[in-house]
CSV table of C-alpha atoms in Angstrom, one decimal:
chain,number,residue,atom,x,y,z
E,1,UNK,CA,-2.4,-27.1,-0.4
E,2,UNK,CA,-4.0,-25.5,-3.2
E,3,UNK,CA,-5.6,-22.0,-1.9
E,4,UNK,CA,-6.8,-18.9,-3.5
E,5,UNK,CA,-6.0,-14.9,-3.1
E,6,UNK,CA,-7.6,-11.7,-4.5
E,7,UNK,CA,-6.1,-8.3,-3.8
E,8,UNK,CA,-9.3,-6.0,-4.7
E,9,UNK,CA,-8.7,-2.3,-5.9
E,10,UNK,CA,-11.0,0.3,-7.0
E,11,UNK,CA,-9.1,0.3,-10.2
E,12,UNK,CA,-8.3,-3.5,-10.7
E,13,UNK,CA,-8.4,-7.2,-9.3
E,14,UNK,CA,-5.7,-10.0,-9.5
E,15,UNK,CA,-6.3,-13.3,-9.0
E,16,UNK,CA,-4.0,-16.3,-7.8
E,17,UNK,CA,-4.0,-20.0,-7.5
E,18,UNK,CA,-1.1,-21.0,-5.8
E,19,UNK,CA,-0.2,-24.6,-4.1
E,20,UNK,CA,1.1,-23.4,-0.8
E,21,UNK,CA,4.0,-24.3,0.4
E,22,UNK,CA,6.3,-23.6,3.6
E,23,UNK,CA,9.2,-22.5,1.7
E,24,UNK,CA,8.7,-20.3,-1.1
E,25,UNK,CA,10.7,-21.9,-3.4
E,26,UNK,CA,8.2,-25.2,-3.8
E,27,UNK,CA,5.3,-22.4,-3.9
E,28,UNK,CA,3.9,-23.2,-7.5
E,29,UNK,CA,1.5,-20.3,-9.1
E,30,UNK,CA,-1.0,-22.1,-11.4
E,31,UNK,CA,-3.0,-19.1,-12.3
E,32,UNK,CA,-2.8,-15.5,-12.5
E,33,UNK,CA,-5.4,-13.0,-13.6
E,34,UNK,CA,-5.6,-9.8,-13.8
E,35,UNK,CA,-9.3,-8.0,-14.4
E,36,UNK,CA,-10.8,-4.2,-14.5
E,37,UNK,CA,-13.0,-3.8,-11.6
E,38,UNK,CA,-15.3,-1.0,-12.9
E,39,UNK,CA,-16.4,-3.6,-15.3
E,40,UNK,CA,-18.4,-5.6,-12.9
E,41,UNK,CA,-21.2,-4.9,-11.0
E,42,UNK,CA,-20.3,-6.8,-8.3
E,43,UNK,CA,-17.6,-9.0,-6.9
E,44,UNK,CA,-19.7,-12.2,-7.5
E,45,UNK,CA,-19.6,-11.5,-11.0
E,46,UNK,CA,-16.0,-11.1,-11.3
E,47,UNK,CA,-15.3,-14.1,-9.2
E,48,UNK,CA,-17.7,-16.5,-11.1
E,49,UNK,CA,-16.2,-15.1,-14.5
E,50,UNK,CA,-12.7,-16.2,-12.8
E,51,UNK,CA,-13.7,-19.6,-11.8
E,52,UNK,CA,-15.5,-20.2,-15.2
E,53,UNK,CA,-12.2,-19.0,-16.9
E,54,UNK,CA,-9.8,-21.1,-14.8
E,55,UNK,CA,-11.7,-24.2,-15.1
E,56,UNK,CA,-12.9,-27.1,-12.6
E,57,UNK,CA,-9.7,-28.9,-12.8
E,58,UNK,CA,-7.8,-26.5,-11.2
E,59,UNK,CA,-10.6,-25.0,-8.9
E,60,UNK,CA,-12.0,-28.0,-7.8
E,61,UNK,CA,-9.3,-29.2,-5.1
E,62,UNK,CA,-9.5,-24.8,-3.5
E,63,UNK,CA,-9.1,-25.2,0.2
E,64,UNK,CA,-9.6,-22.0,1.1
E,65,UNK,CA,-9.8,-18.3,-0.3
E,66,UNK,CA,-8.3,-15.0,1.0
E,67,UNK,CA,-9.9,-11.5,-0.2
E,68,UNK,CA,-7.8,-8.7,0.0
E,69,UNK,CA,-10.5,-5.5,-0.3
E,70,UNK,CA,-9.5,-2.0,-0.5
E,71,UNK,CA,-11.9,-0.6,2.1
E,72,UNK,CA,-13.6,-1.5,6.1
E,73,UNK,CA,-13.6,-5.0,7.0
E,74,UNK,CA,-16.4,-4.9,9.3
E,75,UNK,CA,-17.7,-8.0,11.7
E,76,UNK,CA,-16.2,-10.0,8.8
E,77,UNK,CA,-17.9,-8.8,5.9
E,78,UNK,CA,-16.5,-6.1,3.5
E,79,UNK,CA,-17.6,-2.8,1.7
E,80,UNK,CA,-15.2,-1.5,-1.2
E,81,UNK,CA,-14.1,1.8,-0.6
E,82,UNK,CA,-14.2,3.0,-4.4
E,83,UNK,CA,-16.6,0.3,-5.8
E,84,UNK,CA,-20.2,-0.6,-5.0
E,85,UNK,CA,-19.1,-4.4,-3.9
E,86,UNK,CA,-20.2,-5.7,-0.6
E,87,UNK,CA,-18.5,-9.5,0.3
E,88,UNK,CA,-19.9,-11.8,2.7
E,89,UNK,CA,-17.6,-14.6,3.2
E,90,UNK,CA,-20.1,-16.7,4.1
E,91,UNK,CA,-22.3,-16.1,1.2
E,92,UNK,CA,-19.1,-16.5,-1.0
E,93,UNK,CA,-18.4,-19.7,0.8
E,94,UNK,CA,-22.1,-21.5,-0.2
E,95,UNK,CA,-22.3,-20.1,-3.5
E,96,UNK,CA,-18.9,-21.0,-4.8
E,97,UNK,CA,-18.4,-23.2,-3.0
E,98,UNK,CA,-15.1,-22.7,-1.1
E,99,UNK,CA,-14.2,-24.6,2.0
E,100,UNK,CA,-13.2,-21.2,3.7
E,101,UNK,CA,-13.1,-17.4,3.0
E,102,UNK,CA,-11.5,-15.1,4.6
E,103,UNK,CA,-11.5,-11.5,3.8
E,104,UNK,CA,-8.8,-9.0,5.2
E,105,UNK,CA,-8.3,-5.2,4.7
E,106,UNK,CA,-5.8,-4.4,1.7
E,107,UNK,CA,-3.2,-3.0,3.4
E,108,UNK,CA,-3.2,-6.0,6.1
E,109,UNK,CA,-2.6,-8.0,2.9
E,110,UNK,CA,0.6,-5.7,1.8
E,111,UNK,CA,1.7,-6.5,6.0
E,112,UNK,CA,1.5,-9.9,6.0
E,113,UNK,CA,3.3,-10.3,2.0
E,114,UNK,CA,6.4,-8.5,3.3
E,115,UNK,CA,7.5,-12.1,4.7
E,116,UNK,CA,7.0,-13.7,1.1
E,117,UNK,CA,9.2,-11.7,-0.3
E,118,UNK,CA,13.0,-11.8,-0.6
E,119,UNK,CA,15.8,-8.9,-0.3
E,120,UNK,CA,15.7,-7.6,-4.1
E,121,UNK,CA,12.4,-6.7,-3.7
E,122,UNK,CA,13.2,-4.0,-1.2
E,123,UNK,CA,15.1,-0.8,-1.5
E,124,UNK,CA,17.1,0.0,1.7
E,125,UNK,CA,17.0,3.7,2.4
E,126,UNK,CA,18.4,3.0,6.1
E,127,UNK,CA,20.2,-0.2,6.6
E,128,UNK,CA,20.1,0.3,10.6
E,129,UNK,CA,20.2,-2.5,13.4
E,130,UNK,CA,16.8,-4.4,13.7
E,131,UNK,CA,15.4,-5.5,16.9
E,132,UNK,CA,14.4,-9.5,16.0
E,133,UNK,CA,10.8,-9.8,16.6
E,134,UNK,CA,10.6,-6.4,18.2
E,135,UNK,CA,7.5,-4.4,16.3
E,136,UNK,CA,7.2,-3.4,12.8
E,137,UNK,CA,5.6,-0.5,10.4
E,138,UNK,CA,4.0,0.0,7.4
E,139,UNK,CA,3.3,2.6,5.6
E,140,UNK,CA,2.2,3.5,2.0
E,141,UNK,CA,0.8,6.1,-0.1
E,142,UNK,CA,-1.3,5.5,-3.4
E,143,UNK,CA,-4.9,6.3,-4.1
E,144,UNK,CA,-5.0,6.7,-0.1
E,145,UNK,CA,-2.6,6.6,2.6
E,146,UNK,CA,-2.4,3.0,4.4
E,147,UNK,CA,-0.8,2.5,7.7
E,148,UNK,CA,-0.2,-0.7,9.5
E,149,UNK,CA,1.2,-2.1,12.7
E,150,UNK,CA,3.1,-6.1,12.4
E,151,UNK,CA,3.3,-7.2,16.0
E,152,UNK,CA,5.4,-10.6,16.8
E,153,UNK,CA,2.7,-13.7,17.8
E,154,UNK,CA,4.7,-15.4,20.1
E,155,UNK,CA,3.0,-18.7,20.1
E,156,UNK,CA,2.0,-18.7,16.3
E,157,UNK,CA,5.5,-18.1,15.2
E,158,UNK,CA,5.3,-14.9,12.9
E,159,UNK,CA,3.8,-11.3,13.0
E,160,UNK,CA,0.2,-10.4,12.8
E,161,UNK,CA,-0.8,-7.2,11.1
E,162,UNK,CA,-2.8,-4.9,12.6
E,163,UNK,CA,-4.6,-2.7,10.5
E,164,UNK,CA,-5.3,1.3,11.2
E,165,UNK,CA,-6.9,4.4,9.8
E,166,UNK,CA,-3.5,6.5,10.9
E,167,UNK,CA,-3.4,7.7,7.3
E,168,UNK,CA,-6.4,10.1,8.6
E,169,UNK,CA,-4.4,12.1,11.3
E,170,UNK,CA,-3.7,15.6,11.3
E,171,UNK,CA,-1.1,16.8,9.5
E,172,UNK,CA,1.6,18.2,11.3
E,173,UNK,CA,3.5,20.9,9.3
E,174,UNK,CA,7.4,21.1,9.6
E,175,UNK,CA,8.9,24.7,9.0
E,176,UNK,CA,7.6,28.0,7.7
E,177,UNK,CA,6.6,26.2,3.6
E,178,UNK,CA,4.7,23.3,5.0
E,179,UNK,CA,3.1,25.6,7.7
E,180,UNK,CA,1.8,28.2,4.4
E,181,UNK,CA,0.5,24.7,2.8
E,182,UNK,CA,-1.3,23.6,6.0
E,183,UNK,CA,-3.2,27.4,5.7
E,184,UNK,CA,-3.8,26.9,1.6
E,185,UNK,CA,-4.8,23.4,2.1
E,186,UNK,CA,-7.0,25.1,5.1
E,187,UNK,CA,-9.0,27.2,3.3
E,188,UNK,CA,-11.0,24.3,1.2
E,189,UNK,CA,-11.0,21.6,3.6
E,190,UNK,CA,-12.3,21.5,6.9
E,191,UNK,CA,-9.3,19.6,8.4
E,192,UNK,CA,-6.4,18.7,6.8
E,193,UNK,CA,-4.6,14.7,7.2
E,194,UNK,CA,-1.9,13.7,5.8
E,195,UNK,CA,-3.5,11.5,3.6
E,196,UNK,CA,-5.1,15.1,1.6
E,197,UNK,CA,-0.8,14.8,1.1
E,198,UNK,CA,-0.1,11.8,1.0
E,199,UNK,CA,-2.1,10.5,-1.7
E,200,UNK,CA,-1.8,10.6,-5.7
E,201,UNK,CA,-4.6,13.6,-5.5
E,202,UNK,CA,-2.2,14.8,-2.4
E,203,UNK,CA,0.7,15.5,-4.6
E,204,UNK,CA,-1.9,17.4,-6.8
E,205,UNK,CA,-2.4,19.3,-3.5
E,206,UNK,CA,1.5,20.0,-3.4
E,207,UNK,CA,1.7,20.8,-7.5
E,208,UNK,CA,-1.2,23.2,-6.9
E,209,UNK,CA,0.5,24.8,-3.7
E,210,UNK,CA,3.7,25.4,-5.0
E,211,UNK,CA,2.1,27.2,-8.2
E,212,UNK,CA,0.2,29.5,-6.1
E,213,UNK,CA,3.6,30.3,-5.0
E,214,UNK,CA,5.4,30.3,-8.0
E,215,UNK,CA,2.6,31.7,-10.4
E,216,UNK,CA,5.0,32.4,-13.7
E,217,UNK,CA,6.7,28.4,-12.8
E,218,UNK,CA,3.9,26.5,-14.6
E,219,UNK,CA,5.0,24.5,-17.8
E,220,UNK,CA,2.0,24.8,-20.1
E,221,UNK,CA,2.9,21.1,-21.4
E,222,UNK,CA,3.0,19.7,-17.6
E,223,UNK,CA,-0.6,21.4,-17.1
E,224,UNK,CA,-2.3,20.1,-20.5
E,225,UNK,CA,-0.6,16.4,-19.4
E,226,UNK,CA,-2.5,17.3,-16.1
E,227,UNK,CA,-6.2,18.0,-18.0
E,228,UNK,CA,-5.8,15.1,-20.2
E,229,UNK,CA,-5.2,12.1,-17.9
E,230,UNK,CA,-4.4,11.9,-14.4
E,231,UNK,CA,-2.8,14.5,-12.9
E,232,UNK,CA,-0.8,13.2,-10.1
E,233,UNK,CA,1.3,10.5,-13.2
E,234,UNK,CA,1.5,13.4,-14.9
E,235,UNK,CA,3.4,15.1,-12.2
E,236,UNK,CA,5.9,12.7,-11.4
E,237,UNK,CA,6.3,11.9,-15.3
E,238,UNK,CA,7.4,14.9,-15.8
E,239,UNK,CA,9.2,15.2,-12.4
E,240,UNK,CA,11.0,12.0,-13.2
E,241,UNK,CA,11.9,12.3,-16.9
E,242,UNK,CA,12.2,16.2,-17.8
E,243,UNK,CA,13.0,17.6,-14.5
E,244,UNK,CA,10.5,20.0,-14.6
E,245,UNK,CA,11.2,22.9,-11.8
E,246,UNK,CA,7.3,22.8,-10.1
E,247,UNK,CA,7.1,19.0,-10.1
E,248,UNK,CA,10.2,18.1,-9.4
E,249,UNK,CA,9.5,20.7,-6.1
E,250,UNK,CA,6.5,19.1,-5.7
E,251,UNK,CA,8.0,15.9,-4.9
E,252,UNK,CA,10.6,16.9,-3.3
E,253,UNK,CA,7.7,18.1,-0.7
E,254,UNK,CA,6.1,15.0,-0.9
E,255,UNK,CA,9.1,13.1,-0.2
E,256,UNK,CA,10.0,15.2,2.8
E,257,UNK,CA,6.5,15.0,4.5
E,258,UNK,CA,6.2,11.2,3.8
E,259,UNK,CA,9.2,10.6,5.9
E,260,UNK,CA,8.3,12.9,8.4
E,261,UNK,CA,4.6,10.8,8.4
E,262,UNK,CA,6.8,7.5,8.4
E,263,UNK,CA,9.3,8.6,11.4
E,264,UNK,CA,5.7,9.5,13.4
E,265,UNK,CA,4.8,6.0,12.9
E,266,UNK,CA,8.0,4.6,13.9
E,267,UNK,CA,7.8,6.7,16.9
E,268,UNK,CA,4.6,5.8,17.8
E,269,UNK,CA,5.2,2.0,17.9
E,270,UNK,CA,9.0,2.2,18.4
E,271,UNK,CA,8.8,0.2,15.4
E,272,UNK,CA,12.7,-1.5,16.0
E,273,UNK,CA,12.1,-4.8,13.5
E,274,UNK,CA,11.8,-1.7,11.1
E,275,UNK,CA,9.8,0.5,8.9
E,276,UNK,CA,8.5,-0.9,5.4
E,277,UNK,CA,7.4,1.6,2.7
E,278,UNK,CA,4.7,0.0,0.5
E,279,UNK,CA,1.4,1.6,-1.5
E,280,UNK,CA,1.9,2.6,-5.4
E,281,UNK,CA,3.4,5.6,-5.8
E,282,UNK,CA,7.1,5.1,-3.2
E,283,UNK,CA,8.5,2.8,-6.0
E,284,UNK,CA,7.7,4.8,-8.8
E,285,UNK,CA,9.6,7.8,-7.1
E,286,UNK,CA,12.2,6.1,-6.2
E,287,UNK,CA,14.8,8.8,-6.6
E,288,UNK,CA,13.1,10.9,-4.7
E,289,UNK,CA,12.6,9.0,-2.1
E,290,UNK,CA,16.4,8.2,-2.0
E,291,UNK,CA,17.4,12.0,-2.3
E,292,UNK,CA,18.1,12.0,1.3
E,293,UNK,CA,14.7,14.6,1.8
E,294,UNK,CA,12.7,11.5,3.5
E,295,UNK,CA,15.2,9.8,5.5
E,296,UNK,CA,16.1,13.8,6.8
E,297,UNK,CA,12.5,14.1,7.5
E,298,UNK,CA,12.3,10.3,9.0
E,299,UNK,CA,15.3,11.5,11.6
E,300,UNK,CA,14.1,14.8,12.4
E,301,UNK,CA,12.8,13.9,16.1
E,302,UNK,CA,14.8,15.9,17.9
E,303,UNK,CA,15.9,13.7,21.5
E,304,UNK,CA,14.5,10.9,19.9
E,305,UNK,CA,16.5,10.8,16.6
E,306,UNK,CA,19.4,8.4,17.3
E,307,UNK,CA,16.6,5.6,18.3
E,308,UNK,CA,15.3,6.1,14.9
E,309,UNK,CA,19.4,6.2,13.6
E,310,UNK,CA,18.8,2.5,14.3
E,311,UNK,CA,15.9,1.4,12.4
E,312,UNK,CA,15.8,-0.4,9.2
E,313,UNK,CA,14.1,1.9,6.2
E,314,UNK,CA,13.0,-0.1,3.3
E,315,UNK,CA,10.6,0.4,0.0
E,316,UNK,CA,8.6,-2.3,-1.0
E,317,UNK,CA,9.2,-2.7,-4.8
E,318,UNK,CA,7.1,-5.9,-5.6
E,319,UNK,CA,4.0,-4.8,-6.9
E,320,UNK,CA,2.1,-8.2,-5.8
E,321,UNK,CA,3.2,-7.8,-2.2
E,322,UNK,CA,-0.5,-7.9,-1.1
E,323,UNK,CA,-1.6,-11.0,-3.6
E,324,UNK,CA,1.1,-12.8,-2.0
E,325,UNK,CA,-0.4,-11.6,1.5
E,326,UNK,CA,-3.6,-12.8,1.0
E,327,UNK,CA,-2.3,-16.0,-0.5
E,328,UNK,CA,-0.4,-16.5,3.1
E,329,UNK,CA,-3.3,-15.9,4.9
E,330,UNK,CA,-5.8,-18.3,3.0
E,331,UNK,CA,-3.0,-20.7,3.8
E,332,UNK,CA,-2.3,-19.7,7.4
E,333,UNK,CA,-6.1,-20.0,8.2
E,334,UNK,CA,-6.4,-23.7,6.6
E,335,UNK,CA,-3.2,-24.5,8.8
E,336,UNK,CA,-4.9,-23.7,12.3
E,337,UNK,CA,-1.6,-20.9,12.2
E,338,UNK,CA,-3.9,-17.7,12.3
C-alpha cells in the first residue's frame, strides 16, 4: 500500500511516500522531502506545495496519510506548538483528497518508529535482560522534553504509544550542586521541570549556572559562539570538540540529570521491555551520555536499583525515527491493525 507520513517541527517538515510493506525490507521510499516550516503560513500550503512537487503519478494511488505534529493533539485535530498551524484531518482529507488522515503527537511518532528500526540504529548504554512484551519508555530531550509510554496490545499484536506531558514535572534535585541549581533556576521561574533542564535552552540553564559558579571559567570564544547562533550547539560544540572546562561541566550535568529523569520514568512504569532514549540532542552527545554519568544517575534508586540493573538502555540514533512512525501508523490505520 502506498501511504504518506509527515513529522512536523517548528523548525522543519519531512515528507515520505513509502509502499508499505510487512517487512522492512520490501518497504520502498518513493519520495523524500525535506521543507523549512517558518516559510509557510500554514500547513495546507506546505502540503499542496508537496503534492504539486511530487506529482499525480505518485500521489494519486495515497491510501492514507499520517501527521506527525510537534504540539496537542486534541479531539483529533492539531495545534503546532512553535508554528501558527492548526490541522483538521478531516478538512485535509476533502481538500486533498486523501482517503484517510490521521494525525498523532510527535513524540507518539518517535514510539511507534522504534519497531522500524534495526539494532545499528541504537546505542546500548545498558544491555540488561528485557521482559518480552512487558512495558516500555521513551524519553527524549531537544527543543522540549518528550516522554512516552509503549504498552503491549495483546490482540493487535504490537505496542501502542501512549503519549504524556511528564517532561513538565518537577524537577527533583540530586545532591548539594543540583540542589544550588534548583534555587538559581528558582529565582526566575516560578517552578522549575525538568524540561527548563532538559531542553537545548535547559542546557543553557546548566552553562549559565555553572558560570555563576565559576565566574573567571568563561571562554570568551565559547560566549561570542553563544551570541552569534544558538547557544545550546554552541555549548556542546565546544564541549564535544575543544573540551572546554564550563561546557564540558555543563554536560556532564545534563547528562547526569537526564538519567536520573530517565530511571524516574522507568520506575514509574517498571518499564522491563526497556528504556529508549530519542529527541535531538542524546545522539549528538553521545559521549557524554556514555561517560557512565547517566547510567549512574539511571541506577541511583536506592532499594529499587537492581530492578533497574535489568533493563535495557538504548539511544535512538536514527534521525527519521518518527517519519518512519507516522508512516507505520498511516499503514496500521488502513490495515484495521490500530
Amino acid at each position: 500500500m502506498r501511504v504518506l507520513a509527515a513529522d512536523i517541527g517548528g523548525t522543519k517538515t519531512l515528507f515520505q511516500i513509502i509502499e508499505w510493506a510487512a517487512r522492512r525490507e520490501d518497504r520502498h521510499v518513493l519520495v523524500e522531502h525535506r521543507y523549512h516550516s517558518n516559510d509557510y503560513l500554514s500547513f495546507d500550503t506546505l502540503l499542496q506545495e508537496f503534492l504539486s512537487e511530487v506529482g499525480s503519478k505518485i500521489t494519486k494511488d495515497l491510501v492514507s496519510a499520517c501527521f506527525a505534529v510537534a504540539g496537542p493533539v486534541v479531539n483529533g485535530v492539531a495545534k503546532a506548538t512553535n508554528l501558527p498551524w492548526q490541522l483538521d484531518p478531516e478538512a485535509l482529507k476533502i481538500k486533498f483528497k486523501i482517503p484517510q488522515v490521521i494525525l498523532i503527537n510527535d513524540f507518539q511518532a518517535q514510539g511507534y518508529g522504534i519497531e522500524c528500526l534495526c539494532p545499528d540504529d541504537f546505542a546500548v548504554l545498558q544491555q540488561g535482560d528485557p521482559e518480552l512484551k512487558a512495558p516500555q519508555t521513551l524519553i527524549g530531550a531537544g527543543t522540549g522534553l518528550g516522554q512516552a509510554l509503549l504498552v503491549w496490545h495483546e490482540l493487535l499484536g504490537h505496542y501502542q504509544v501512549l503519549a504524556t506531558e511528564g517532561g513538565h514535572v518537577d524537577f527533583a534535585p540530586s545532591g548539594p550542586l543540583q540542589i544550588k541549581l534548583l534555587e538559581y533556576l528558582s529565582q526566575s521561574l516560578t517552578r522549575v521541570s525538568y524540561e527548563r533542564l532538559l531542553s537545548g535552552s535547559g542546557l543553557v540553564n546548566i552553562y549559565r549556572f555553572l558560570k555563576e559558579q565559576n565566574p573567571t571559567a568563561e571562554n570568551p570564544t565559547l560566549k561570542d559562539a553563544m551570541r552569534e547562533g544558538d547557544p545550546a550547539a554552541a555549548i556542546s560544540r565546544f564541549a564535544m570538540e575543544y573540551e572546554d572546562f564550563l561546557a564540558h561541566k555543563s554536560l556532564e550535568l545534563f547528562a547526569q540529570i537526564y538519567g536520573a529523569q530517565a530511571g524516574n520514568l522507568a520506575l514509574t512504569c517498571i518499564s522491563q521491555g526497556g528504556v529508549f532514549v530519542g529527541g535531538g540532542i542524546a545522539p549528538k552527545i553521545l559521549k557524554y551520555l556514555q561517560a557512565g554519568g547517566f547510567m549512574k544517575a539511571f541506577l541511583n534508586k536506592g532499594r529499587l536499583s537492581v530492578l533497574l540493573e535489568h533493563i535495557p538502555v538504548k539511544v535512538i540514533l536514527e534521525p527519521k525515527v518518527g517519519l518512519w512512525g507516522a508512516s507505520l501508523v498511516a499503514a496500521r490505520y488502513t490495515d484495521g491493525k490500530m
